[in-house]
Short mmCIF file of C-alpha atoms and ligand atoms in Angstrom, two decimals:
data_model
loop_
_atom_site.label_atom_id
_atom_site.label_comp_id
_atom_site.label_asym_id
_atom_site.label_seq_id
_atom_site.Cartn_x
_atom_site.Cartn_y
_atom_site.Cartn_z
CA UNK E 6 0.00 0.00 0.00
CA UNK E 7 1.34 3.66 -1.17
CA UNK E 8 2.40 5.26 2.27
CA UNK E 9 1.23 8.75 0.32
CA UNK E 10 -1.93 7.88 -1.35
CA UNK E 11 -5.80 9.07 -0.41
CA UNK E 12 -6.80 7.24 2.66
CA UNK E 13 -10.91 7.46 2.03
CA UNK E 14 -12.92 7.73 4.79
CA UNK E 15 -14.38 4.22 4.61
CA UNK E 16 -13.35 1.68 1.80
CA UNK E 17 -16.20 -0.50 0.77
CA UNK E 18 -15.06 -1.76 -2.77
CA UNK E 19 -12.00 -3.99 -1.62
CA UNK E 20 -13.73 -6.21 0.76
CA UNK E 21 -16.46 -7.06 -1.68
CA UNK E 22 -13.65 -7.56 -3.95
CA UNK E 23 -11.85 -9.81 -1.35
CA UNK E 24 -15.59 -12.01 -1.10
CA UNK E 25 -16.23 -11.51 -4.72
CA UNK E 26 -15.61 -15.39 -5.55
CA UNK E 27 -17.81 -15.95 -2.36
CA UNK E 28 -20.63 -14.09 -3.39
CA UNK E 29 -20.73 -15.05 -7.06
CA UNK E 30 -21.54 -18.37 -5.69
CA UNK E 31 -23.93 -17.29 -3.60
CA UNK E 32 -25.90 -15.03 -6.37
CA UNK E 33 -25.73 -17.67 -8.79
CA UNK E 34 -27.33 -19.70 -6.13
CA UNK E 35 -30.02 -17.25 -5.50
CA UNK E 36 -30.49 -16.59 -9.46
CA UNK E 37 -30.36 -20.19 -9.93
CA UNK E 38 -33.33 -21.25 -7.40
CA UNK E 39 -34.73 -18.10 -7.53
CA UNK E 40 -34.81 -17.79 -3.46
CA UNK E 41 -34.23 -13.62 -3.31
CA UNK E 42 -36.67 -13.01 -0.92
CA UNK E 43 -36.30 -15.56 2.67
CA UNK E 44 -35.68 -18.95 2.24
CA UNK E 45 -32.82 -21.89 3.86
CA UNK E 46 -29.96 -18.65 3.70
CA UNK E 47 -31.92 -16.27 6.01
CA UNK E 48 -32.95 -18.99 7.93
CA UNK E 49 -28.80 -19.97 8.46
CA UNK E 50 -28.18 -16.04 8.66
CA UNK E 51 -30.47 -15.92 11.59
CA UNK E 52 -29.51 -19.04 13.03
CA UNK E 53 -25.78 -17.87 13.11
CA UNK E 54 -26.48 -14.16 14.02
CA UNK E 55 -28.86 -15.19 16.76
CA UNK E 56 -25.39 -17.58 18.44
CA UNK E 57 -23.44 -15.03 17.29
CA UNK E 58 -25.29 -12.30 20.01
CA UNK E 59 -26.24 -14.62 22.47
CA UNK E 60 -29.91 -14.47 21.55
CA UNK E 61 -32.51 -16.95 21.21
CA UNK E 62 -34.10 -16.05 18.22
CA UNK E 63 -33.07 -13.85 15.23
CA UNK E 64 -35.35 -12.49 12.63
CA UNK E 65 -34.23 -11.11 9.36
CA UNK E 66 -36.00 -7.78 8.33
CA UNK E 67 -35.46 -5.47 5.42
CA UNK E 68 -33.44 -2.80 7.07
CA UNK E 69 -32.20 -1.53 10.16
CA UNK E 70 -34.75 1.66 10.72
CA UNK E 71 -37.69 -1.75 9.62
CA UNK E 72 -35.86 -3.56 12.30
CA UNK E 73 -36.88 -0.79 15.20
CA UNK E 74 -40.06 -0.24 14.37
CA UNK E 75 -40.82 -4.14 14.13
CA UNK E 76 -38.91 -4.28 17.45
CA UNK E 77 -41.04 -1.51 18.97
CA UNK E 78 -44.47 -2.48 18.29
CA UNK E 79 -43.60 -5.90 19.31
CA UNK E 80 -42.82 -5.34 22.74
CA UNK E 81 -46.32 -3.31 22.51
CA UNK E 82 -45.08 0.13 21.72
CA UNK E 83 -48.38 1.96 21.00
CA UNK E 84 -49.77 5.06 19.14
CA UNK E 85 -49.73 7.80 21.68
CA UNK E 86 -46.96 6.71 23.76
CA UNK E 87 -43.34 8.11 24.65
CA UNK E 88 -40.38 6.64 24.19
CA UNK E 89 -36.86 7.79 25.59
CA UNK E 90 -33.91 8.16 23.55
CA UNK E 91 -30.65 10.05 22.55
CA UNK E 92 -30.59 13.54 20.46
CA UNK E 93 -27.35 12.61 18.78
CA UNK E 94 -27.79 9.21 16.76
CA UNK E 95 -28.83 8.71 12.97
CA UNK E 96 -32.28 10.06 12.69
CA UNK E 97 -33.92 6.55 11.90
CA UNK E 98 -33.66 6.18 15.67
CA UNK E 99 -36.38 8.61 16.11
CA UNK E 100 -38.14 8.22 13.17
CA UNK E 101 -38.51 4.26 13.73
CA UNK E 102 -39.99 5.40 17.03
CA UNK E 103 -42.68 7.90 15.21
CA UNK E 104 -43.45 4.99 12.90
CA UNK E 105 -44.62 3.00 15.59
CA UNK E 106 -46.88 6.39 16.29
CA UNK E 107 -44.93 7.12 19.44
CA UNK E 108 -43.36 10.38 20.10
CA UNK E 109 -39.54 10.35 20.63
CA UNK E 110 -37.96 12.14 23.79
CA UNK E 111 -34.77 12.99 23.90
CA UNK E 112 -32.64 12.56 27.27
CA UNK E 113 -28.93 13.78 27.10
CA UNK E 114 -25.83 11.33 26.63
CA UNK E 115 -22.83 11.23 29.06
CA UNK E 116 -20.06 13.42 27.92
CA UNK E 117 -17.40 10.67 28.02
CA UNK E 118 -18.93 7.93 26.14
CA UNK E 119 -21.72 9.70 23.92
CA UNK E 120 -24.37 7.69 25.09
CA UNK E 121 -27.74 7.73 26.76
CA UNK E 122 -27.09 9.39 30.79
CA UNK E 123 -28.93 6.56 32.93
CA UNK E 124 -28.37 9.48 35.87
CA UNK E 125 -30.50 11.72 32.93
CA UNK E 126 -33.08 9.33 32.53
CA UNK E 127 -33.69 8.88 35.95
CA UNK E 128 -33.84 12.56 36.40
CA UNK E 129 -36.10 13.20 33.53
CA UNK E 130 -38.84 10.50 34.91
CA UNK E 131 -38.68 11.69 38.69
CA UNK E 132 -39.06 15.52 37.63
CA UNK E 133 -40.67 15.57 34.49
CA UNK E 134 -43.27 12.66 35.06
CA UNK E 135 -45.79 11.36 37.28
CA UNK E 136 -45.56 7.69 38.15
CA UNK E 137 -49.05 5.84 39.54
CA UNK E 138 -47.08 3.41 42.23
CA UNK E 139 -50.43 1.04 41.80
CA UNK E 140 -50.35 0.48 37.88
CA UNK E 141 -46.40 1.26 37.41
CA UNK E 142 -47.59 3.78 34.61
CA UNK E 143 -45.47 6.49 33.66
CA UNK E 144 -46.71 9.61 32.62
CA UNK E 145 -45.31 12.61 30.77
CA UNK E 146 -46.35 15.83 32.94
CA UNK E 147 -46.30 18.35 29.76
CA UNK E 148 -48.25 16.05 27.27
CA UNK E 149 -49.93 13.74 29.82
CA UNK E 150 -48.13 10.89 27.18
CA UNK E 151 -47.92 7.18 28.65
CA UNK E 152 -44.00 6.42 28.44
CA UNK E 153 -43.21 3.15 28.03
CA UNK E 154 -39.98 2.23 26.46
CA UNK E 155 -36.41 3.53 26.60
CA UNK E 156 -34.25 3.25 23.29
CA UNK E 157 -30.38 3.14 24.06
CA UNK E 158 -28.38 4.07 20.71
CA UNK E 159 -24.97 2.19 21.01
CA UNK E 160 -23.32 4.90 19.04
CA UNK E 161 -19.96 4.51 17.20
CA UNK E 162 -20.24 0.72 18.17
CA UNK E 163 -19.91 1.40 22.05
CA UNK E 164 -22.72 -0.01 24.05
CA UNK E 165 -24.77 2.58 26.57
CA UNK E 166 -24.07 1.43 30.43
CA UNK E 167 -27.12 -1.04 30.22
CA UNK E 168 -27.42 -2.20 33.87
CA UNK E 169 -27.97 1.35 35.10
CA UNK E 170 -30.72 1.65 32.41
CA UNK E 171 -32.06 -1.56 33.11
CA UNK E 172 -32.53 -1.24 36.51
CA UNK E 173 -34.08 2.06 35.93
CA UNK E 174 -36.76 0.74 33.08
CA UNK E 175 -37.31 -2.10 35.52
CA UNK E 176 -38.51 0.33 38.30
CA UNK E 177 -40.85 1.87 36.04
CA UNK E 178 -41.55 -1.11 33.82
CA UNK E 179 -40.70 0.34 30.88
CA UNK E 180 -39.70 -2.00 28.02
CA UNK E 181 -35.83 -1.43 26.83
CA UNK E 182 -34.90 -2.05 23.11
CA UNK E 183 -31.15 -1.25 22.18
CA UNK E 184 -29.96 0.28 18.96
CA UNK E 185 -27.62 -2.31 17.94
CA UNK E 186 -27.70 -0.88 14.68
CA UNK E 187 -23.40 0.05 14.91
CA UNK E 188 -22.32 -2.00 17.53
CA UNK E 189 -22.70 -5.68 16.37
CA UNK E 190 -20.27 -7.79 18.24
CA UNK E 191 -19.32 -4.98 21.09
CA UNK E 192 -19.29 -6.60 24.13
CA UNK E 193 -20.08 -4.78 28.31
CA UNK E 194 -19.35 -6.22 31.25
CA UNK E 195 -22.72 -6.66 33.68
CA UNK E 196 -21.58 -5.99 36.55
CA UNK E 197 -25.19 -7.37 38.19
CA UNK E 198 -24.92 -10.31 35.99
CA UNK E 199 -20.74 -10.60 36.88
CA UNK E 200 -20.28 -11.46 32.97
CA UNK E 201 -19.65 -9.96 29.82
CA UNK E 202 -22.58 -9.95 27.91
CA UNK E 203 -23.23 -9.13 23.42
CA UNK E 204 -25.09 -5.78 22.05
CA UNK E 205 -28.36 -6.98 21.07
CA UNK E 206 -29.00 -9.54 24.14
CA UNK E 207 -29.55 -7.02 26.48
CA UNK E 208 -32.89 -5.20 25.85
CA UNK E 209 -36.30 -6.74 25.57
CA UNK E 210 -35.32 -6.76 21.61
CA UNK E 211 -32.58 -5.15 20.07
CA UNK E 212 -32.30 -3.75 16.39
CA UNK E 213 -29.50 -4.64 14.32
CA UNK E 214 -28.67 -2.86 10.15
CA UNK E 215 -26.76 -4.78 7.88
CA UNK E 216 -26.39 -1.54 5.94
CA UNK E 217 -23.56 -1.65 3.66
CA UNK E 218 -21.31 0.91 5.08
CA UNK E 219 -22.22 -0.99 8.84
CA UNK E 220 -19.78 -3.19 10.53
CA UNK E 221 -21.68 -6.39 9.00
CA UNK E 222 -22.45 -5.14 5.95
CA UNK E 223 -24.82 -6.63 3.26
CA UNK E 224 -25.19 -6.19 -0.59
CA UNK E 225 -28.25 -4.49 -0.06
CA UNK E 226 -30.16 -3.31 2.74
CA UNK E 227 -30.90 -5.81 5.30
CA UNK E 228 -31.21 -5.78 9.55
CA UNK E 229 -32.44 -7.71 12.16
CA UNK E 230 -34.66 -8.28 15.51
CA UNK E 231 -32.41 -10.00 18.47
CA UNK E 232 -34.53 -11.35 21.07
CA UNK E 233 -34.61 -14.27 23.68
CA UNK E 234 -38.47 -13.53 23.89
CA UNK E 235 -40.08 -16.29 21.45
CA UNK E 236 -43.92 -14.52 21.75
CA UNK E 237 -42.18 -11.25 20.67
CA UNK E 238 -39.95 -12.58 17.34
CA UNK E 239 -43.16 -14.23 16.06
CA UNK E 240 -44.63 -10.73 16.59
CA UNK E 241 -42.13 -9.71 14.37
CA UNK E 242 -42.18 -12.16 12.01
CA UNK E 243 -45.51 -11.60 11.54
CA UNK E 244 -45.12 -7.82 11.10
CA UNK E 245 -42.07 -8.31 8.33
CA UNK E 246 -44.51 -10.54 6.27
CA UNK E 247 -47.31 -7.52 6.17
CA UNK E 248 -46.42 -5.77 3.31
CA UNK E 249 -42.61 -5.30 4.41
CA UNK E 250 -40.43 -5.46 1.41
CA UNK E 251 -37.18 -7.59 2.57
CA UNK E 252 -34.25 -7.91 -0.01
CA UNK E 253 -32.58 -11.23 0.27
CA UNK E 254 -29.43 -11.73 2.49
CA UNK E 255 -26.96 -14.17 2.49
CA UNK E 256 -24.15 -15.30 4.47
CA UNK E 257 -21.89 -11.15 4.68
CA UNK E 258 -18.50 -11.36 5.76
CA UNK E 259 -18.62 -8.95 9.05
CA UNK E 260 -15.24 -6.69 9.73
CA UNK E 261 -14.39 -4.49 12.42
CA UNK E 262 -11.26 -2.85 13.32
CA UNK E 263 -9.05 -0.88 15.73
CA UNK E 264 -7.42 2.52 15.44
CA UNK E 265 -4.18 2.31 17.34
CA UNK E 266 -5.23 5.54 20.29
CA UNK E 267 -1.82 5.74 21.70
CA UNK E 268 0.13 8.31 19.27
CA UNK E 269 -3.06 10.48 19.43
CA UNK E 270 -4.42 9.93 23.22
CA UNK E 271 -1.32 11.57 24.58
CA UNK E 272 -2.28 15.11 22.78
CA UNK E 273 -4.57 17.24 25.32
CA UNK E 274 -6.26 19.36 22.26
CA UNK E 275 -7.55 16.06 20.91
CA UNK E 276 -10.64 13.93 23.05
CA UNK E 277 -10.14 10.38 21.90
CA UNK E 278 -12.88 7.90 22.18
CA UNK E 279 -13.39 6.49 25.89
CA UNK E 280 -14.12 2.81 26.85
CA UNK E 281 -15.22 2.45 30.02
CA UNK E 282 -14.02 -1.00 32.04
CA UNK E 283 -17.39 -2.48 31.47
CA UNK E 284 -17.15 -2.10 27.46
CA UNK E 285 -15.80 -3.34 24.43
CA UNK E 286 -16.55 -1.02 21.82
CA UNK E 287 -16.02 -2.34 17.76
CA UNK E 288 -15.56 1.00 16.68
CA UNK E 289 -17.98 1.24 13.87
CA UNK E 290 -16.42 4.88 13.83
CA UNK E 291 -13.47 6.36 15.40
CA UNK E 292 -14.99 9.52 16.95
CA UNK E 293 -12.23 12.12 18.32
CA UNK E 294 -13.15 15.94 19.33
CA UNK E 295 -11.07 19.22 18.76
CA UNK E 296 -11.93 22.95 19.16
CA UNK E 297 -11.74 23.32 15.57
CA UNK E 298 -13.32 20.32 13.84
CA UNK E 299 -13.79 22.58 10.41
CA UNK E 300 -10.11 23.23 10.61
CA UNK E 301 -9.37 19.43 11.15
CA UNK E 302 -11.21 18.49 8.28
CA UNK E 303 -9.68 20.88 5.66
CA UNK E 304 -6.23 19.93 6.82
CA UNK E 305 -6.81 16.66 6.75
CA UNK E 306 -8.28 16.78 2.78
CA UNK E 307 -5.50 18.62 1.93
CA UNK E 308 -3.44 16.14 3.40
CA UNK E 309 -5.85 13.37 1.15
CA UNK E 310 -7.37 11.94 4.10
CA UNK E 311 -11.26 11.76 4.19
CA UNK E 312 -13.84 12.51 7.46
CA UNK E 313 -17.01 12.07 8.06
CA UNK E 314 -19.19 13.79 10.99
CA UNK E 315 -21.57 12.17 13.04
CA UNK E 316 -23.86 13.56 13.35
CA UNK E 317 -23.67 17.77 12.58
CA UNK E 318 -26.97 18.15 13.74
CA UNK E 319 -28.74 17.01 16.94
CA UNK E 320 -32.23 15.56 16.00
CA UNK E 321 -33.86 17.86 18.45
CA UNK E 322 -32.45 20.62 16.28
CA UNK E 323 -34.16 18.96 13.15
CA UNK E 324 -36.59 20.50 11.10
CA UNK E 325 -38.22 17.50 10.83
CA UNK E 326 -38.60 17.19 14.75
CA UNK E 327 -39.42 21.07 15.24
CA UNK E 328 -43.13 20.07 16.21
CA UNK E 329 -41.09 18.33 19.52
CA UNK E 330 -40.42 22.36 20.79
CA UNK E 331 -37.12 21.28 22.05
CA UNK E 332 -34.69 24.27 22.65
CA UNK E 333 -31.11 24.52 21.16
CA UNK E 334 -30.11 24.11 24.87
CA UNK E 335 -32.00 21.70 26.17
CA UNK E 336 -29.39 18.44 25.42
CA UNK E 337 -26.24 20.50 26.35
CA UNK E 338 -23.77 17.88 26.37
CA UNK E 339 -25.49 16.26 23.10
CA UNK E 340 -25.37 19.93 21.70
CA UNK E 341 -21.63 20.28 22.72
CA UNK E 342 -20.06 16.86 21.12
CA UNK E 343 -21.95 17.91 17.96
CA UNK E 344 -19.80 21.00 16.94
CA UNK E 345 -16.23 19.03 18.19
CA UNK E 346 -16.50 15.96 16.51
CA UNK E 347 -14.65 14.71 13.35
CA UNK E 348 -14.80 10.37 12.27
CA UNK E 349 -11.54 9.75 11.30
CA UNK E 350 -10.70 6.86 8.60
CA UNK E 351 -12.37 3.35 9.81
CA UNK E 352 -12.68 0.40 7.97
CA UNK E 353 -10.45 -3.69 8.12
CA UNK E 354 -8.50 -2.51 5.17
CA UNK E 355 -6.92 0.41 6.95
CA UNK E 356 -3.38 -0.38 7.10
CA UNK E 357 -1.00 0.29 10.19
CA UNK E 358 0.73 2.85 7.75
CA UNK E 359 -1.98 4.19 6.84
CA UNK E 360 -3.48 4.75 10.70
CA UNK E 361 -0.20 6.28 11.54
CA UNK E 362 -0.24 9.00 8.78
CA UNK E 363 -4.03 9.76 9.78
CA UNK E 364 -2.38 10.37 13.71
CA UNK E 365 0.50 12.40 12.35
CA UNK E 366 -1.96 14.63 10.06
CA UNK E 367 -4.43 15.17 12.98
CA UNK E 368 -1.04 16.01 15.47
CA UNK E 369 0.22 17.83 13.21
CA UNK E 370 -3.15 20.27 12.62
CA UNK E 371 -3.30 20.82 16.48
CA UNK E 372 0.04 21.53 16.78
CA UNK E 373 -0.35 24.27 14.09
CA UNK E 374 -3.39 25.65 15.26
CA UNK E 375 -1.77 26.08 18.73
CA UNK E 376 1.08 27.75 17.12
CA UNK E 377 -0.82 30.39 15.77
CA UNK E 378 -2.35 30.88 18.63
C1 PLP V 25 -27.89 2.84 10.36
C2 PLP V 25 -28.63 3.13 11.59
C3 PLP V 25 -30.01 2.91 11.71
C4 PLP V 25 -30.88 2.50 10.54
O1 PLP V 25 -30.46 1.40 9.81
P1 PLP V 25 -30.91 1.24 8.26
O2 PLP V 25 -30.52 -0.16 7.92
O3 PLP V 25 -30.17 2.27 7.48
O4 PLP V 25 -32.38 1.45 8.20
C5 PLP V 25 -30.62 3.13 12.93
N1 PLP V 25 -29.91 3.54 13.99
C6 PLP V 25 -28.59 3.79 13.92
C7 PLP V 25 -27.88 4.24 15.15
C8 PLP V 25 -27.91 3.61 12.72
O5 PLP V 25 -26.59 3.86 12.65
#
């Protein structure tokens, strides 16, 4: 690999050239008995993906935003409701939520990991709600709204501290289904449970994408319902088959990968991503913060190294959510980490050359910019 060539900011074309002799078979099977749609090879998919979390049952949808909804209105997610979750994530978080005709509401994320603040939650359902000890029903106090389930986003592939939250949806009896959608395989330690437990065998159900930029990545759209609840992944079966358009999937070569931290962690005007004890993250993205994250990004394309963000804009800033009447400062911490954060390069290919030039160019921008200071 050319030590001075673009580094893009994710590489899908080399490892479907990598599988190509794989997946030619596996087309030409499809083409061949015409199975595109279900079939023996989602059944083996969800067998296998089902182990592969720790689940009892697996069930194949068409995408990952399909896969939340499903997962939603299975655990009895109804019109009317509310159901807690994180500003900053992809917006199919919240509009999977709508979907199922609830109304999304935001609670802030902890300012080390990104994620949903269990302390946050708590605090939003003992000031902001009233609870009816006989009936365990929790009740919004501004829109009188039932809520009933919590939706942790394991964001960049790091999973949300779920024994706090669990404990805390327990109390209330509020159903918990995780966003699994980019954190397949990422692993936290239950400390209640005194083992390390998968993303996706946590929650009630949990969603998983298969997206192809995702770290199990499908030709095609494609996601999945987790659950060890057999009356809820018939549920969703049943909702998949009712008018649900599912592309086929077939047996996807899953990557994920590790950005060496160390030549960058030591730099104070860079935040590196932080993994608790209790987690291990799969870095779906590595997420760093800087003062100047527009500055970062044009040194870095000079340099021929691409970025993504994720995600510029909090959903409770959203056009599409402006009916919510959030306030630009209501998610502080959520609102922060949105104007500091730069993705750097992620993907298998990545080579240790490569990772080392992406460090040097990010030192090497902070350096300058506290130089001309
Ligand atoms: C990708 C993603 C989704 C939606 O998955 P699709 O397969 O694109 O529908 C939902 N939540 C998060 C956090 C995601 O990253």
């Amino acid at each position: 690999m050319n030590g001075n060539g673009a580094i893009p900011f994710l590489d899908l074309v080399t490892p479907h050239r990598e599988l190509r002799q794989e997946l030619t078979e596996v087309f030409q099977w499809a083409l061949d008995t015409a199975g595109f749609v279900g079939g023996p090879m989602v059944e083996q998919f969800e067998t296998a993906f089902a182990r592969f979390c720790g689940t009892k049952y697996c069930v194949g949808v068409g995408s990952g935003t399909d896969a939340l909804r499903f997962a939603l209105m299975a655990t009895g997610v109804k019109a009317g409701d509310i159901v807690i979750t994180v500003p900053n994530t992809f917006t199919a978080t919240a509009e999977a939520i709508s979907q199922a005709g609830a109304e999304p509401r935001f609670v802030d994320i902890d300012a080390r990991t990104y994620n949903l603040d269990p302390a946050k939650v708590r605090e939003y359902l003992e000031n902001s709600c009233t609870v009816d000890d006989r009936f365990g029903v929790v009740t919004d106090a501004k829109t009188g709204k039932p809520v009933t389930a919590i939706v942790p986003v394991h964001l960049y592939g790091q999973m949300a501290d779920m024994d706090a939250l669990l404990d805390i949806a327990e109390q209330h009896k509020l159903s918990v289904v995780e966003d699994a959608c980019q954190a397949h395989g990422a692993r936290y330690f239950s400390r209640k449970g005194n083992r390390w437990r998968t993303a996706g065998s946590m929650g009630k159900a949990a969603a998983f994408s298969f997206y192809p930029g995702k770290n199990l990545g499908a030709c095609g759209e494609a996601g999945a319902v987790t659950t060890d609840d057999t009356e809820l992944a018939g549920k969703v079966r049943l909702l998949r088959d009712h008018g649900q358009a599912r592309k086929y999937h077939h047996d996807l070569e899953g990557y994920n990968g590790r950005l060496d931290a160390i030549l960058l962690s030591r730099n104070e005007a860079v935040i590196c991503p932080y993994e608790p004890f209790w987690s291990h993250a799969v870095y779906h993205l590595y997420v760093i913060r800087t003062a100047d994250p527009d500055g970062m990004i044009q040194h870095l394309k000079a340099a021929d190294i691409g970025t993504g963000i994720h995600y510029p804009v909090p959903l409770h800033m959203q056009k599409s959510y402006s009916s919510l009447n959030y306030s630009p400062d209501d998610f502080p911490v959520a609102s922060r980490v949105a104007v500091e954060i730069v993705s750097l390069p992620m993907f298998p290919q990545l080579t240790s050359e490569q990772q080392a030039r992406v460090a040097d160019e990010v030192l090497r921008f902070v350096q300058n910019a506290l130089i001309s200071q």
